[in-house]
mmCIF file of C-alpha atoms in Angstrom:
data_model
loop_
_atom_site.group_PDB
_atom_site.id
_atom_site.type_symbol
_atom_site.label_atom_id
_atom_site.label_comp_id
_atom_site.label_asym_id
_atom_site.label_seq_id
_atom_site.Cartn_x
_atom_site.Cartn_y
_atom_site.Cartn_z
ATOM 1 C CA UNK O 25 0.000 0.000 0.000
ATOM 2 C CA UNK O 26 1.040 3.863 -0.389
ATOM 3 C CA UNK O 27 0.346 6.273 2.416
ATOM 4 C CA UNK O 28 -0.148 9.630 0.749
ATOM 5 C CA UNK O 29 0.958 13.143 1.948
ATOM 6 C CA UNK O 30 -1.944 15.433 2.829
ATOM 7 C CA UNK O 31 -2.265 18.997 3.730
ATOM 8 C CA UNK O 32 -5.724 19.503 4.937
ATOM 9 C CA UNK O 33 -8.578 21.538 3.243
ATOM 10 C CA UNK O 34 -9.280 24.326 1.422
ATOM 11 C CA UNK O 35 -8.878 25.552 -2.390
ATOM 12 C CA UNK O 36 -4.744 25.542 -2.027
ATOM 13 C CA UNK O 37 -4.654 22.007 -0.823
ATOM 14 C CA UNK O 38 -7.777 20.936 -3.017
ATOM 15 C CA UNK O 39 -5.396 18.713 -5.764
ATOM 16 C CA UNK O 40 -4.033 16.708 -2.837
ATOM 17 C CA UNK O 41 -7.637 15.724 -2.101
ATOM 18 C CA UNK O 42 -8.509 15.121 -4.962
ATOM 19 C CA UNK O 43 -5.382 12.869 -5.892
ATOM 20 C CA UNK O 44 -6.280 10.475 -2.707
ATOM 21 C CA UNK O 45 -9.898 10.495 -3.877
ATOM 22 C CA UNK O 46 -8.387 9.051 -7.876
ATOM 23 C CA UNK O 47 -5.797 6.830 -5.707
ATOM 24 C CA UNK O 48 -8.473 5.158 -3.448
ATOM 25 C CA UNK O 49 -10.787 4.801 -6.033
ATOM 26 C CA UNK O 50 -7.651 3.025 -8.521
ATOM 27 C CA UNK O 51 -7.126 0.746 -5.016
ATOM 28 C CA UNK O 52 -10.205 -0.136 -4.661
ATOM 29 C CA UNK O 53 -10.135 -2.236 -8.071
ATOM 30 C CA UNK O 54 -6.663 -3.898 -7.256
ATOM 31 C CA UNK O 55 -6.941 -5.089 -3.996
ATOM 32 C CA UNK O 56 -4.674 -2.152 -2.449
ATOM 33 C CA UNK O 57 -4.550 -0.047 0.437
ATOM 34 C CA UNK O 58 -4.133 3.676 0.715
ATOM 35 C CA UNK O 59 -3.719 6.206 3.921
ATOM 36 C CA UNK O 60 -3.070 9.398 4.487
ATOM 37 C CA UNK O 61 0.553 10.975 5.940
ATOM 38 C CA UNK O 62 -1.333 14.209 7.649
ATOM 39 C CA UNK O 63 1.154 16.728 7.157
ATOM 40 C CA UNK O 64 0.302 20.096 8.618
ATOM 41 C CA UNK O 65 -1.096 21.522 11.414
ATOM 42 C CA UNK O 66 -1.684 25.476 10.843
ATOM 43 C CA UNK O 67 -2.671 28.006 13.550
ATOM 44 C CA UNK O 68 -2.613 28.107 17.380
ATOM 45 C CA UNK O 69 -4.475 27.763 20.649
ATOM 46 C CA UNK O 70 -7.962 26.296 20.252
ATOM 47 C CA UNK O 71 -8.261 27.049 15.903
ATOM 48 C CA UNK O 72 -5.470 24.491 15.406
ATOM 49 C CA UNK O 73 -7.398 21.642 17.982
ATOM 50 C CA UNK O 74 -10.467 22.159 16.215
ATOM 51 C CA UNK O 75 -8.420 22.438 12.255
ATOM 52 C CA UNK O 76 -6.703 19.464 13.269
ATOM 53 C CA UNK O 77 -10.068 17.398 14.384
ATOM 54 C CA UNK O 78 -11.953 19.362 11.210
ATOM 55 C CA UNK O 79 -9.502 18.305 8.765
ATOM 56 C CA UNK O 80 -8.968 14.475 10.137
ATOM 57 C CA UNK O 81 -12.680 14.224 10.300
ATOM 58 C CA UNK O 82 -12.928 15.202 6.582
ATOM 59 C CA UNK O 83 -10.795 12.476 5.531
ATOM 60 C CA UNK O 84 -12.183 9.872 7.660
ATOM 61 C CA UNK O 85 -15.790 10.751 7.421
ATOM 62 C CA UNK O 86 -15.174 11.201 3.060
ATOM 63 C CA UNK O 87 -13.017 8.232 2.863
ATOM 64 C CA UNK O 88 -12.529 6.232 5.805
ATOM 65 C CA UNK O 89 -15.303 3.415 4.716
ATOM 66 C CA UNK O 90 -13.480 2.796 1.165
ATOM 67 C CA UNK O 91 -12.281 -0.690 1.162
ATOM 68 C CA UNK O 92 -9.086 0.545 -0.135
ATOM 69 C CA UNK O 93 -8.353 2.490 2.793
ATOM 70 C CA UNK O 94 -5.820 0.889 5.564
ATOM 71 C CA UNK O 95 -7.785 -0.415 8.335
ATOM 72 C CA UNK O 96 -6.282 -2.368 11.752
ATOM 73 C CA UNK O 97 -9.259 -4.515 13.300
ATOM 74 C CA UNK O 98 -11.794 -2.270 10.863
ATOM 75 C CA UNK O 99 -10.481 0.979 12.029
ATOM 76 C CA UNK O 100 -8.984 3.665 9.557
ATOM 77 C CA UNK O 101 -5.707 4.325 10.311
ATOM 78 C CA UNK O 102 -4.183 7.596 9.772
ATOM 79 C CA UNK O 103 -0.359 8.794 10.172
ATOM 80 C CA UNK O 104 0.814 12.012 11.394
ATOM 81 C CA UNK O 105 3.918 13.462 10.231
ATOM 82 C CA UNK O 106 6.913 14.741 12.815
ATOM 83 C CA UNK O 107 6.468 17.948 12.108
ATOM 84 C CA UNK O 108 2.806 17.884 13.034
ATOM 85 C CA UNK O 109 3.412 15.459 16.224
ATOM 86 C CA UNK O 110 7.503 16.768 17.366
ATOM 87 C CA UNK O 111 6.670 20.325 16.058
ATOM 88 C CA UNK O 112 3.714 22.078 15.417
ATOM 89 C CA UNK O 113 0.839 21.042 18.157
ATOM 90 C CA UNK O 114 1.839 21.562 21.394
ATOM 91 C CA UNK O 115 1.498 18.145 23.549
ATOM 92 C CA UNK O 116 -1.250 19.009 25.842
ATOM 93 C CA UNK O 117 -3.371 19.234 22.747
ATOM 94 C CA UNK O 118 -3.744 15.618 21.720
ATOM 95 C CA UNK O 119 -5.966 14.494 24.114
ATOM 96 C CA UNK O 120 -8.837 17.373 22.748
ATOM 97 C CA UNK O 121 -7.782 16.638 19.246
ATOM 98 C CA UNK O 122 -8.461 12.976 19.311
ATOM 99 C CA UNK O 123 -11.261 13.100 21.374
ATOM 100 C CA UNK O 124 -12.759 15.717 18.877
ATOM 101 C CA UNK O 125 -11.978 12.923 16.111
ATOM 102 C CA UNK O 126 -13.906 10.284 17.665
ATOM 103 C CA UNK O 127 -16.596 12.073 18.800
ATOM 104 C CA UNK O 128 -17.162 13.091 14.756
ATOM 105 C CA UNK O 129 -16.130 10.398 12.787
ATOM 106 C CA UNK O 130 -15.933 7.178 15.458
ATOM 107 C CA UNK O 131 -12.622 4.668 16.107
ATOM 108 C CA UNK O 132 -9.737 5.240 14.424
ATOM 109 C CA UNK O 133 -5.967 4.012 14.432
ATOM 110 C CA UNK O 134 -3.430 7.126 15.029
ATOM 111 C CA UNK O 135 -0.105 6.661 14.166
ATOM 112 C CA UNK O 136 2.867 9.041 15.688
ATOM 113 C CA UNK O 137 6.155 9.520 16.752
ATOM 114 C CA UNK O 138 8.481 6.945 18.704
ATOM 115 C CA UNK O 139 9.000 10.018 20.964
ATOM 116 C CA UNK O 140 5.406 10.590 22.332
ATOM 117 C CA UNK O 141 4.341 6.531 21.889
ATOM 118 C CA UNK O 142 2.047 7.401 24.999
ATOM 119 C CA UNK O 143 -0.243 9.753 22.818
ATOM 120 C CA UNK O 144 -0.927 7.546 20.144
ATOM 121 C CA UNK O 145 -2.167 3.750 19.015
ATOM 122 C CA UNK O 146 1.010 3.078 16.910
ATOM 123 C CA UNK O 147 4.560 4.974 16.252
ATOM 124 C CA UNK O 148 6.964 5.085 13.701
ATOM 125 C CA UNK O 149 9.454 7.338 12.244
ATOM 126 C CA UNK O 150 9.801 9.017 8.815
ATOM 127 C CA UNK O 151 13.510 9.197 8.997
ATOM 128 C CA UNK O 152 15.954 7.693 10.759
ATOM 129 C CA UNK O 153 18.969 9.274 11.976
ATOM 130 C CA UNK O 154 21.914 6.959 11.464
ATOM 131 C CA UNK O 155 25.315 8.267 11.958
ATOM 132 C CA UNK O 156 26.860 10.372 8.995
ATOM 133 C CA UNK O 157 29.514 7.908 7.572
ATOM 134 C CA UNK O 158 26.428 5.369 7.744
ATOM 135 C CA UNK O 159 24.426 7.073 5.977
ATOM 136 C CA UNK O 160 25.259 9.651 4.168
ATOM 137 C CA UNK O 161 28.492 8.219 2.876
ATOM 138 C CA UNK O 162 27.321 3.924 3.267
ATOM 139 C CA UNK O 163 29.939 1.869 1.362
ATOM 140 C CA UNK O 164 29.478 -1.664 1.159
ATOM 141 C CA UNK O 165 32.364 -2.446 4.052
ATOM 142 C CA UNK O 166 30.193 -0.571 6.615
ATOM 143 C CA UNK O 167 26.472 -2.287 5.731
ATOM 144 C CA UNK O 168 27.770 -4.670 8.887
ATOM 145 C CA UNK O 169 27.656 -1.638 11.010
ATOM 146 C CA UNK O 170 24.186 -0.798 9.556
ATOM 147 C CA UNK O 171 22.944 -3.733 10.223
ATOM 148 C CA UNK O 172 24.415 -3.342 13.641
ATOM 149 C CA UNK O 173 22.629 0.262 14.505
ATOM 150 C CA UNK O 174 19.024 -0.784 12.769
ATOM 151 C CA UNK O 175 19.316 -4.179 14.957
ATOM 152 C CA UNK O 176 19.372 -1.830 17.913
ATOM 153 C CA UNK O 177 17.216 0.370 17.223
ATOM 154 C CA UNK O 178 14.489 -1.608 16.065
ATOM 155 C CA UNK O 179 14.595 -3.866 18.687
ATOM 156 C CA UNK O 180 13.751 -1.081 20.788
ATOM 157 C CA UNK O 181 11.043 0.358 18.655
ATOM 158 C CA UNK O 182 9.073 -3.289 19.082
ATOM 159 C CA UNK O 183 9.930 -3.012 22.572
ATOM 160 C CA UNK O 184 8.589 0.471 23.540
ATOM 161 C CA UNK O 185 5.288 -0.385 21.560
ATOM 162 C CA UNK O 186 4.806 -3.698 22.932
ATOM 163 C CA UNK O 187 5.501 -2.239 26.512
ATOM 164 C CA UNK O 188 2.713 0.514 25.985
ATOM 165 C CA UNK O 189 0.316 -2.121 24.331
ATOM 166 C CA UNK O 190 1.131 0.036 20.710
ATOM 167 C CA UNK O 191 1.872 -0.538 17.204
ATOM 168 C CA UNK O 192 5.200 -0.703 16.105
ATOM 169 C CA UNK O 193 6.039 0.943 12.487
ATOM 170 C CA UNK O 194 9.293 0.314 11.462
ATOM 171 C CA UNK O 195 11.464 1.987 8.632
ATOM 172 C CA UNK O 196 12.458 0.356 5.512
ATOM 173 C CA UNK O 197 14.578 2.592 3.496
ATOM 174 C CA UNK O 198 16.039 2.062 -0.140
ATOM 175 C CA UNK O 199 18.502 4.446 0.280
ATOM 176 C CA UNK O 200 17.990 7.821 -1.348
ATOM 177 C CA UNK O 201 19.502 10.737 -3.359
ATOM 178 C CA UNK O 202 18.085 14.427 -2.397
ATOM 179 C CA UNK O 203 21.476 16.715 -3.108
ATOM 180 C CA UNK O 204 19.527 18.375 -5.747
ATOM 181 C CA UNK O 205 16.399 19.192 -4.087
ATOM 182 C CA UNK O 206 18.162 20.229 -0.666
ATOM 183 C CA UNK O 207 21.543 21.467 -2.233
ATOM 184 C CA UNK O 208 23.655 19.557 0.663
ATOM 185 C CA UNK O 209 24.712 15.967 0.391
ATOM 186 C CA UNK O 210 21.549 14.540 1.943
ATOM 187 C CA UNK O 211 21.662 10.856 0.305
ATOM 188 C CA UNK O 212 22.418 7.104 1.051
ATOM 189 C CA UNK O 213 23.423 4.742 -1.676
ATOM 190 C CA UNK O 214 21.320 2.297 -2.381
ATOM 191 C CA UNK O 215 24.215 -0.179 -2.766
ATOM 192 C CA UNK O 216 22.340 -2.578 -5.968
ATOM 193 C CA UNK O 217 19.423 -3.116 -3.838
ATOM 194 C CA UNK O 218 21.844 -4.025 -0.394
ATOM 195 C CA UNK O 219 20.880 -1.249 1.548
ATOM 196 C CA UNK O 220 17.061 -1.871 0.838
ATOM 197 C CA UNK O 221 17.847 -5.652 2.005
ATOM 198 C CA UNK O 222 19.526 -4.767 5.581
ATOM 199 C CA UNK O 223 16.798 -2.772 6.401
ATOM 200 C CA UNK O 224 13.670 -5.415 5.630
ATOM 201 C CA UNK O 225 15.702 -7.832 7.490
ATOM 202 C CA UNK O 226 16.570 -6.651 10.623
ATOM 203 C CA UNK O 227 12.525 -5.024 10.157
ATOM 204 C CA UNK O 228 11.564 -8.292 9.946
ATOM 205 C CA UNK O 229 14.390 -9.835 12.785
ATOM 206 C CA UNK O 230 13.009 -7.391 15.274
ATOM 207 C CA UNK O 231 11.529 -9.089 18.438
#
């Protein structure tokens, strides 16, 4: 399955809505599962509680019953992005916020952070923060070390969630090249497929 960035409402974020409407409904006819990666959360004080229940209530309430769209135990599940969670809504907010949700649009699976696993059904992490000759300069005599550092740390991802009764979301990277978009050597070489491969297995190896 995908899970899609989304931006909330209105007529500046209107094509992302209507791209997950053409992606569920593409899904739907091939057995596949779509969510959404909720991106932003504007304004402050009680406007961004009640944009942040409007706008996850939208999605849910438009799109939550598609067959196509990722369900645990029948529930829709939705993922925040760091930003939103790490960032941009204060902590003492998330009770209100998915309360709000609920109380509009009924159950639903919330996926966070690692650091706030206590707020939310489920964590994972969008990036993962692996020393710089690791990642940003990997060579195939240091994938040992990789497999090393993602043995630890997802080990203790599994074991957070499983001690808070949560879902545990773990990484799986290919590697990736973004020098041109952030003009700094932001990448990790994807090694012929090697780097992709030490991170499903020590996904899959973590108890």
């Amino acid at each position: 399955g995908f899970v899609v960035s989304w931006w909330g409402q209105g007529d500046w974020d209107k094509w992302h809505d209507e791209s997950l409407a053409m992606l569920l409904e593409c899904a739907e006819r091939k057995n596949f599962k779509i969510s959404i990666y909720w991106e932003r959360a504007p304004y402050g004080g009680q406007d961004q509680i009640d944009a942040a229940i409007s706008d996850i209530s939208y999605v849910l309430n438009k799109y939550g019953s598609s067959k196509a769209f990722l369900k645990v135990d029948g529930k829709p599940v939705i993922f925040a992005y760091n930003r939103v969670t790490l960032f941009e809504m204060p902590v003492s907010f998330w009770p209100a916020i998915i309360q709000g949700i609920r109380e509009r649009s009924g159950d639903f699976v919330f996926i966070g952070d690692d650091q706030q696993s206590y707020l939310f059904d489920g964590i994972h992490a969008y990036g993962l923060n692996l020393p710089d000759d690791l990642g940003q300069h990997l060579t195939v005599d240091k994938l040992g070390e990789v497999h090393a550092w993602l043995a630890n740390y997802d080990t203790n991802v599994v074991r957070l969630a499983r001690q808070q009764n949560r879902i545990s979301c773990l990484l799986v990277s290919p590697g990736y090249d973004a020098r041109k978009a952030y003009k700094s050597d932001t990448q990790m070489d994807r090694l012929d497929g090697q780097t992709y491969r030490t991170f499903w297995k020590e996904a899959i190896d973590a108890r």
